[in-house]
Amino acid sequence: MPELPEVETVRRGLAPFLEGARIESVSLNRADLRFPFPAGFAEAITGKRILTVGRRAKFLLIGLDAGPTIISHLGMTGSYRFLAADTESPALAEPSRYRPGDATGKHDHLAWQLDHPTLGGLTLLYADPRRFGFIDLAEDPEKSPWLRDLGPEPLGNGFSAQMLAERFDGRKAPIKAGLLDQKVVAGLGNIYVVEALHRAHIHPETPMGALVTKAGAPTAALDRLAEAVRAVLIEAIAAGGSTLRDFRAADGELGYFQHSFKVYDREGEPCPTPGCTGTIARIVQSGRSSFFCPVCQKRGRQG
DNA sequence: CCGACTACCTGCCCGC
DNA sequence: TGCGGGCAGGTAGTCG
């Protein structure tokens, strides 16, 4: 499910309800997700007050008033939601915004009892059917193994065409893999990589190094790509992320950026680039689908 | 180091 | 209607 825009949407949905709330208890419905819950997880956070709900790449970072920070990764199918009956907030009390059968789903692996100073008692559930998500604790999350090797945030100051040129120089792997590599740039996943490459008119099989000049500077294509990455992420966040299967924000709202996909999951459709006569094609790279237009994303087109 | 591939797990959709 | 196969937004580990 979630790439950077979806995780950011979740963060924004959770923050008003979590920040300031005290963790009364946490119950685990199983011993592990992708990995075992950290030893002493419930004991370490019970009684603490949540101060911040942050994000780094696709990781949610829940900062407490004492002790470790909670690191939560949603994997492919992780989601947070509140029990509607627990709050008078209109955004949460609207039953139609909740999936049927909610409260006791078999994939509700984690239940948090919270006490918010103005909203009162809240029950936060974490569901994750495929259990590719995980939760960890870290005293210093930026130095944890999860975050320490990540590349810059694509919407932050550390991201630029020049920085991409330095990381891509001399590498032969396809640009598709380069943008998916969280050590190069953190937070992109399959959808937004595919969309950004289309916007920049770059073939997904273009070698990374072909986007760098002999002097080590970004080509015009790489300039376009850096801008396309930022633009697609900004637009997706503004739309509340993309709803494929069942993604929704913690308040139950559906994202709608999927309606703005130009190529993702559009094999066989006409290319939406103005004046382009191409048809969207699908190939598999490193086991994952890439969608692109063979006409306006020609291989070797770097300028 | 680099790059390709596999595993992890469940659900859904499609064709037969 | 049932069943098998393929596919899915994630990362980590292995192997050449």
Short mmCIF file of C-alpha atoms (C1' of nucleotides) in Angstrom, two decimals:
data_model
loop_
_atom_site.label_atom_id
_atom_site.label_comp_id
_atom_site.label_asym_id
_atom_site.label_seq_id
_atom_site.Cartn_x
_atom_site.Cartn_y
_atom_site.Cartn_z
CA MET A 1 0.00 0.00 0.00
CA PRO A 2 1.86 2.88 1.28
CA GLU A 3 4.56 4.98 -0.27
CA LEU A 4 5.61 8.36 1.03
CA PRO A 5 2.35 10.21 0.21
CA GLU A 6 0.22 7.54 1.84
CA VAL A 7 2.37 7.41 4.97
CA GLU A 8 2.32 11.19 5.16
CA THR A 9 -1.47 11.07 4.86
CA VAL A 10 -1.62 8.57 7.70
CA ARG A 11 0.68 10.75 9.79
CA ARG A 12 -1.49 13.81 9.27
CA GLY A 13 -4.60 11.83 10.14
CA LEU A 14 -3.13 10.41 13.33
CA ALA A 15 -1.31 13.43 14.69
CA PRO A 16 -4.30 15.46 15.98
CA PHE A 17 -5.57 12.46 17.94
CA LEU A 18 -2.30 11.02 19.15
CA GLU A 19 -0.27 14.06 20.08
CA GLY A 20 -0.87 14.82 23.71
CA ALA A 21 -2.57 11.49 24.38
CA ARG A 22 -1.42 9.10 27.09
CA ILE A 23 -0.95 5.44 26.22
CA GLU A 24 -3.12 3.61 28.74
CA SER A 25 -2.40 0.16 27.41
CA VAL A 26 -1.37 -1.75 24.30
CA SER A 27 -2.61 -5.21 23.51
CA LEU A 28 -0.97 -7.53 21.02
CA ASN A 29 -3.08 -10.10 19.26
CA ARG A 30 -0.02 -12.01 18.07
CA ALA A 31 3.67 -12.10 18.78
CA ASP A 32 4.93 -10.79 15.46
CA LEU A 33 4.19 -8.97 12.26
CA ARG A 34 7.01 -9.24 9.77
CA PHE A 35 9.33 -9.40 12.76
CA PRO A 36 8.59 -10.15 16.40
CA PHE A 37 7.44 -7.17 18.40
CA PRO A 38 10.40 -5.85 20.38
CA ALA A 39 10.88 -7.43 23.77
CA GLY A 40 9.00 -5.51 26.41
CA PHE A 41 7.19 -3.42 23.80
CA ALA A 42 3.95 -2.86 25.72
CA GLU A 43 5.73 -2.25 29.01
CA ALA A 44 8.10 0.25 27.41
CA ILE A 45 5.35 2.53 26.12
CA THR A 46 2.49 2.07 28.56
CA GLY A 47 1.91 5.17 30.66
CA LYS A 48 3.92 7.38 28.31
CA ARG A 49 2.50 10.45 26.64
CA ILE A 50 2.74 10.86 22.87
CA LEU A 51 4.38 14.14 21.95
CA THR A 52 4.95 13.86 18.21
CA VAL A 53 3.81 11.84 15.21
CA GLY A 54 6.50 12.19 12.58
CA ARG A 55 7.60 10.51 9.39
CA ARG A 56 10.89 9.57 7.75
CA ALA A 57 10.58 8.00 4.30
CA LYS A 58 7.86 5.38 4.75
CA PHE A 59 8.36 5.09 8.51
CA LEU A 60 6.03 6.61 11.08
CA LEU A 61 7.86 7.87 14.16
CA ILE A 62 5.82 8.22 17.33
CA GLY A 63 7.77 10.22 19.88
CA LEU A 64 7.02 9.89 23.59
CA ASP A 65 7.67 12.06 26.61
CA ALA A 66 10.18 9.53 27.89
CA GLY A 67 11.89 6.39 26.70
CA PRO A 68 12.14 5.11 23.13
CA THR A 69 10.51 6.35 19.94
CA ILE A 70 8.05 3.98 18.28
CA ILE A 71 8.96 3.14 14.69
CA SER A 72 6.02 1.86 12.64
CA HIS A 73 6.27 0.63 9.06
CA LEU A 74 3.05 -0.26 7.24
CA GLY A 75 4.58 -2.71 4.78
CA MET A 76 2.14 -3.31 1.93
CA THR A 77 -1.16 -3.59 3.79
CA GLY A 78 -0.75 -1.98 7.20
CA SER A 79 -3.38 0.52 8.31
CA TYR A 80 -4.42 2.45 11.39
CA ARG A 81 -7.95 3.36 12.32
CA PHE A 82 -9.92 4.42 15.36
CA LEU A 83 -12.97 2.80 16.79
CA ALA A 84 -15.72 5.23 15.89
CA ALA A 85 -17.63 4.89 19.12
CA ASP A 86 -14.68 6.13 21.12
CA THR A 87 -14.79 9.74 20.13
CA GLU A 88 -17.18 12.58 19.62
CA SER A 89 -15.07 13.93 16.82
CA PRO A 90 -17.26 14.18 13.72
CA ALA A 91 -14.42 12.94 11.57
CA LEU A 92 -14.27 9.71 13.54
CA ALA A 93 -17.90 9.25 14.52
CA GLU A 94 -19.22 8.93 10.98
CA PRO A 95 -19.81 5.19 10.70
CA SER A 96 -20.04 5.17 6.93
CA ARG A 97 -16.36 5.97 6.72
CA TYR A 98 -15.38 2.73 8.30
CA ARG A 99 -14.96 -0.57 6.66
CA PRO A 100 -17.61 -3.10 7.55
CA GLY A 101 -16.67 -5.56 10.19
CA ASP A 102 -14.03 -3.25 11.50
CA ALA A 103 -13.74 -3.60 15.17
CA THR A 104 -12.77 -7.22 15.56
CA GLY A 105 -11.19 -8.05 12.23
CA LYS A 106 -8.90 -11.04 12.23
CA HIS A 107 -6.07 -8.83 11.01
CA ASP A 108 -6.31 -6.35 13.85
CA HIS A 109 -2.95 -7.20 15.37
CA LEU A 110 -2.55 -4.30 17.75
CA ALA A 111 -4.98 -2.25 19.85
CA TRP A 112 -3.92 0.92 21.64
CA GLN A 113 -5.99 2.42 24.44
CA LEU A 114 -5.30 6.14 24.56
CA ASP A 115 -6.50 8.93 26.77
CA HIS A 116 -6.49 12.30 25.07
CA PRO A 117 -6.77 15.44 27.21
CA THR A 118 -9.62 16.92 25.18
CA LEU A 119 -10.94 14.02 23.08
CA GLY A 120 -11.07 11.53 25.93
CA GLY A 121 -10.66 7.80 25.43
CA LEU A 122 -9.59 6.54 22.00
CA THR A 123 -8.99 3.05 20.69
CA LEU A 124 -6.46 2.88 17.87
CA LEU A 125 -6.25 -0.34 15.90
CA TYR A 126 -3.45 -1.52 13.64
CA ALA A 127 -4.48 -4.00 10.96
CA ASP A 128 -2.13 -5.66 8.48
CA PRO A 129 -3.39 -8.67 6.49
CA ARG A 130 -0.08 -9.57 4.87
CA ARG A 131 1.96 -8.67 7.93
CA PHE A 132 4.75 -7.11 5.91
CA GLY A 133 4.63 -4.19 8.30
CA PHE A 134 6.56 -4.05 11.54
CA ILE A 135 7.02 -2.07 14.71
CA ASP A 136 10.23 -1.37 16.57
CA LEU A 137 11.52 0.84 19.36
CA ALA A 138 14.61 3.00 19.18
CA GLU A 139 16.16 5.43 21.61
CA ASP A 140 17.59 7.37 18.69
CA PRO A 141 15.57 6.50 15.61
CA GLU A 142 17.79 8.38 13.15
CA LYS A 143 20.65 6.10 14.17
CA SER A 144 18.57 2.94 14.10
CA PRO A 145 19.27 0.36 11.39
CA TRP A 146 15.96 1.28 9.78
CA LEU A 147 16.77 4.93 9.18
CA ARG A 148 20.52 5.38 9.29
CA ASP A 149 21.23 4.38 5.67
CA LEU A 150 18.27 6.11 4.07
CA GLY A 151 18.84 8.68 1.35
CA PRO A 152 17.40 12.18 1.61
CA GLU A 153 13.72 13.01 1.77
CA PRO A 154 12.65 13.82 -1.79
CA LEU A 155 10.73 16.87 -0.56
CA GLY A 156 13.58 18.08 1.64
CA ASN A 157 16.59 20.26 1.01
CA GLY A 158 18.95 17.31 0.58
CA PHE A 159 17.31 16.18 -2.65
CA SER A 160 18.42 17.57 -6.01
CA ALA A 161 19.41 16.55 -9.51
CA GLN A 162 23.05 17.07 -8.55
CA MET A 163 22.72 14.73 -5.59
CA LEU A 164 21.09 12.11 -7.83
CA ALA A 165 23.91 12.51 -10.35
CA GLU A 166 26.47 11.72 -7.67
CA ARG A 167 24.60 8.58 -6.67
CA PHE A 168 23.90 7.41 -10.23
CA ASP A 169 27.32 8.08 -11.74
CA GLY A 170 28.86 4.92 -13.17
CA ARG A 171 26.00 2.63 -12.25
CA LYS A 172 24.50 0.34 -14.84
CA ALA A 173 21.32 -0.77 -13.15
CA PRO A 174 18.09 0.67 -14.55
CA ILE A 175 16.85 4.01 -13.30
CA LYS A 176 13.71 2.25 -12.10
CA ALA A 177 15.80 0.37 -9.55
CA GLY A 178 17.75 3.49 -8.68
CA LEU A 179 14.68 5.42 -7.64
CA LEU A 180 13.30 2.45 -5.71
CA ASP A 181 16.56 2.19 -3.75
CA GLN A 182 15.82 3.76 -0.38
CA LYS A 183 19.52 4.48 0.11
CA VAL A 184 19.43 6.77 -2.92
CA VAL A 185 16.21 8.60 -2.17
CA ALA A 186 13.86 7.63 0.61
CA GLY A 187 10.13 7.15 0.32
CA LEU A 188 9.46 6.31 -3.31
CA GLY A 189 7.75 3.05 -4.22
CA ASN A 190 6.66 1.38 -7.42
CA ILE A 191 3.76 3.68 -8.25
CA TYR A 192 5.46 7.02 -7.84
CA VAL A 193 8.67 5.88 -9.51
CA VAL A 194 6.68 4.78 -12.55
CA GLU A 195 4.71 8.03 -12.62
CA ALA A 196 7.78 10.23 -12.19
CA LEU A 197 9.63 8.48 -15.04
CA HIS A 198 6.69 9.05 -17.32
CA ARG A 199 6.48 12.73 -16.43
CA ALA A 200 10.19 13.10 -17.13
CA HIS A 201 9.94 11.09 -20.40
CA ILE A 202 12.60 8.62 -19.30
CA HIS A 203 12.48 4.92 -20.19
CA PRO A 204 12.51 2.80 -17.02
CA GLU A 205 15.35 0.64 -18.36
CA THR A 206 17.68 3.59 -18.88
CA PRO A 207 20.91 2.91 -17.00
CA MET A 208 21.37 5.23 -14.06
CA GLY A 209 24.75 6.34 -15.37
CA ALA A 210 23.23 7.48 -18.67
CA LEU A 211 21.59 10.34 -16.81
CA VAL A 212 24.94 11.76 -15.74
CA THR A 213 27.34 13.74 -17.96
CA LYS A 214 31.03 12.87 -18.25
CA ALA A 215 31.70 15.78 -15.92
CA GLY A 216 29.46 14.20 -13.32
CA ALA A 217 26.63 16.70 -13.72
CA PRO A 218 22.96 15.85 -14.17
CA THR A 219 21.71 15.65 -17.75
CA ALA A 220 18.64 17.62 -18.74
CA ALA A 221 16.66 14.42 -18.32
CA LEU A 222 17.86 14.02 -14.75
CA ASP A 223 16.90 17.62 -14.04
CA ARG A 224 13.42 16.82 -15.31
CA LEU A 225 13.32 13.65 -13.23
CA ALA A 226 14.19 15.37 -9.97
CA GLU A 227 11.47 17.90 -10.59
CA ALA A 228 8.98 15.19 -11.61
CA VAL A 229 9.62 13.25 -8.40
CA ARG A 230 8.87 16.27 -6.27
CA ALA A 231 5.83 17.28 -8.30
CA VAL A 232 4.18 13.88 -8.23
CA LEU A 233 4.71 13.49 -4.49
CA ILE A 234 3.37 16.97 -3.72
CA GLU A 235 0.29 16.36 -5.84
CA ALA A 236 -0.29 12.94 -4.29
CA ILE A 237 -0.03 14.27 -0.75
CA ALA A 238 -2.49 17.03 -1.61
CA ALA A 239 -4.90 14.35 -2.83
CA GLY A 240 -4.59 12.33 0.37
CA GLY A 241 -2.52 9.61 -1.26
CA SER A 242 -3.67 6.88 -3.62
CA THR A 243 -6.37 4.34 -2.86
CA LEU A 244 -5.71 1.02 -4.54
CA ARG A 245 -7.14 -1.85 -2.61
CA ASP A 246 -8.21 -0.35 0.66
CA PHE A 247 -5.85 2.42 1.59
CA ARG A 248 -7.42 5.19 3.60
CA ALA A 249 -6.27 7.75 6.07
CA ALA A 250 -6.66 7.07 9.78
CA ASP A 251 -9.82 9.17 9.80
CA GLY A 252 -11.34 6.86 7.23
CA GLU A 253 -10.99 9.17 4.25
CA LEU A 254 -10.06 7.70 0.90
CA GLY A 255 -7.15 9.18 -1.02
CA TYR A 256 -7.91 9.93 -4.64
CA PHE A 257 -4.57 10.39 -6.38
CA GLN A 258 -5.06 7.07 -8.20
CA HIS A 259 -7.35 8.95 -10.57
CA SER A 260 -4.33 11.03 -11.56
CA PHE A 261 -2.12 8.10 -12.53
CA LYS A 262 -0.87 8.61 -16.07
CA VAL A 263 0.61 5.16 -16.61
CA TYR A 264 0.47 3.03 -13.46
CA ASP A 265 -1.80 0.02 -14.09
CA ARG A 266 -2.85 1.49 -17.43
CA GLU A 267 -1.36 -1.09 -19.80
CA GLY A 268 -2.97 -0.88 -23.23
CA GLU A 269 -4.41 2.58 -22.74
CA PRO A 270 -3.36 5.53 -24.88
CA CYS A 271 -0.50 7.62 -23.54
CA PRO A 272 -1.90 10.79 -21.98
CA THR A 273 1.06 12.92 -22.97
CA PRO A 274 -0.30 15.69 -25.23
CA GLY A 275 0.42 14.91 -28.86
CA CYS A 276 1.79 11.42 -28.09
CA THR A 277 0.38 8.51 -30.08
CA GLY A 278 1.85 5.77 -27.90
CA THR A 279 0.14 2.98 -25.96
CA ILE A 280 1.10 2.24 -22.37
CA ALA A 281 3.20 -0.91 -22.08
CA ARG A 282 4.05 -3.11 -19.11
CA ILE A 283 7.38 -4.79 -18.44
CA VAL A 284 8.76 -6.54 -15.36
CA GLN A 285 11.94 -5.22 -13.73
CA SER A 286 13.39 -6.97 -10.68
CA GLY A 287 10.12 -8.79 -10.35
CA ARG A 288 7.97 -5.67 -10.28
CA SER A 289 5.73 -4.14 -12.92
CA SER A 290 6.81 -1.04 -14.76
CA PHE A 291 4.36 0.87 -16.93
CA PHE A 292 5.61 3.32 -19.53
CA CYS A 293 4.98 4.78 -22.96
CA PRO A 294 7.41 3.39 -25.55
CA VAL A 295 6.92 6.50 -27.70
CA CYS A 296 7.51 9.41 -25.35
CA GLN A 297 9.81 7.48 -22.95
CA LYS A 298 12.31 6.22 -25.50
CA ARG A 299 15.26 4.23 -24.30
CA GLY A 300 18.43 6.25 -24.47
CA ARG A 301 16.60 9.52 -24.58
CA GLN A 302 18.53 11.46 -22.00
CA GLY A 303 18.20 15.02 -23.16
"C1'" DC B 1 30.31 -3.28 -4.25
"C1'" DC B 2 26.67 -4.28 -7.54
"C1'" DG B 3 22.53 -6.22 -9.37
"C1'" DA B 4 19.13 -9.86 -9.87
"C1'" DC B 5 16.31 -12.90 -7.57
"C1'" DT B 6 13.68 -14.97 -3.68
"C1'" DA B 7 11.17 -15.03 0.54
"C1'" DC B 8 7.84 -13.29 3.61
"C1'" DC B 9 1.90 -13.51 3.81
"C1'" DT B 10 -2.94 -12.96 2.63
"C1'" DG B 11 -6.51 -11.57 -0.50
"C1'" DC B 12 -8.41 -10.69 -4.84
"C1'" DC B 13 -9.31 -11.32 -9.57
"C1'" DC B 14 -9.29 -13.88 -13.65
"C1'" DG B 15 -9.83 -17.86 -16.59
"C1'" DC B 16 -11.23 -22.53 -16.88
"C1'" DT C 1 -19.55 -22.43 -7.78
"C1'" DG C 2 -14.73 -23.99 -7.14
"C1'" DC C 3 -9.95 -24.04 -7.98
"C1'" DG C 4 -5.43 -22.85 -9.57
"C1'" DG C 5 -2.44 -19.23 -11.10
"C1'" DG C 6 -0.92 -14.72 -11.14
"C1'" DC C 7 -0.75 -10.44 -9.14
"C1'" DA C 8 -0.32 -6.71 -5.36
"C1'" DG C 9 1.86 -0.43 -2.73
"C1'" DG C 10 6.89 -3.25 1.31
"C1'" DT C 11 12.03 -4.69 2.78
"C1'" DA C 12 15.75 -8.11 3.70
"C1'" DG C 13 18.69 -11.70 2.63
"C1'" DT C 14 21.25 -14.57 -0.56
"C1'" DC C 15 23.95 -15.60 -4.43
"C1'" DG C 16 26.74 -14.92 -8.52
#
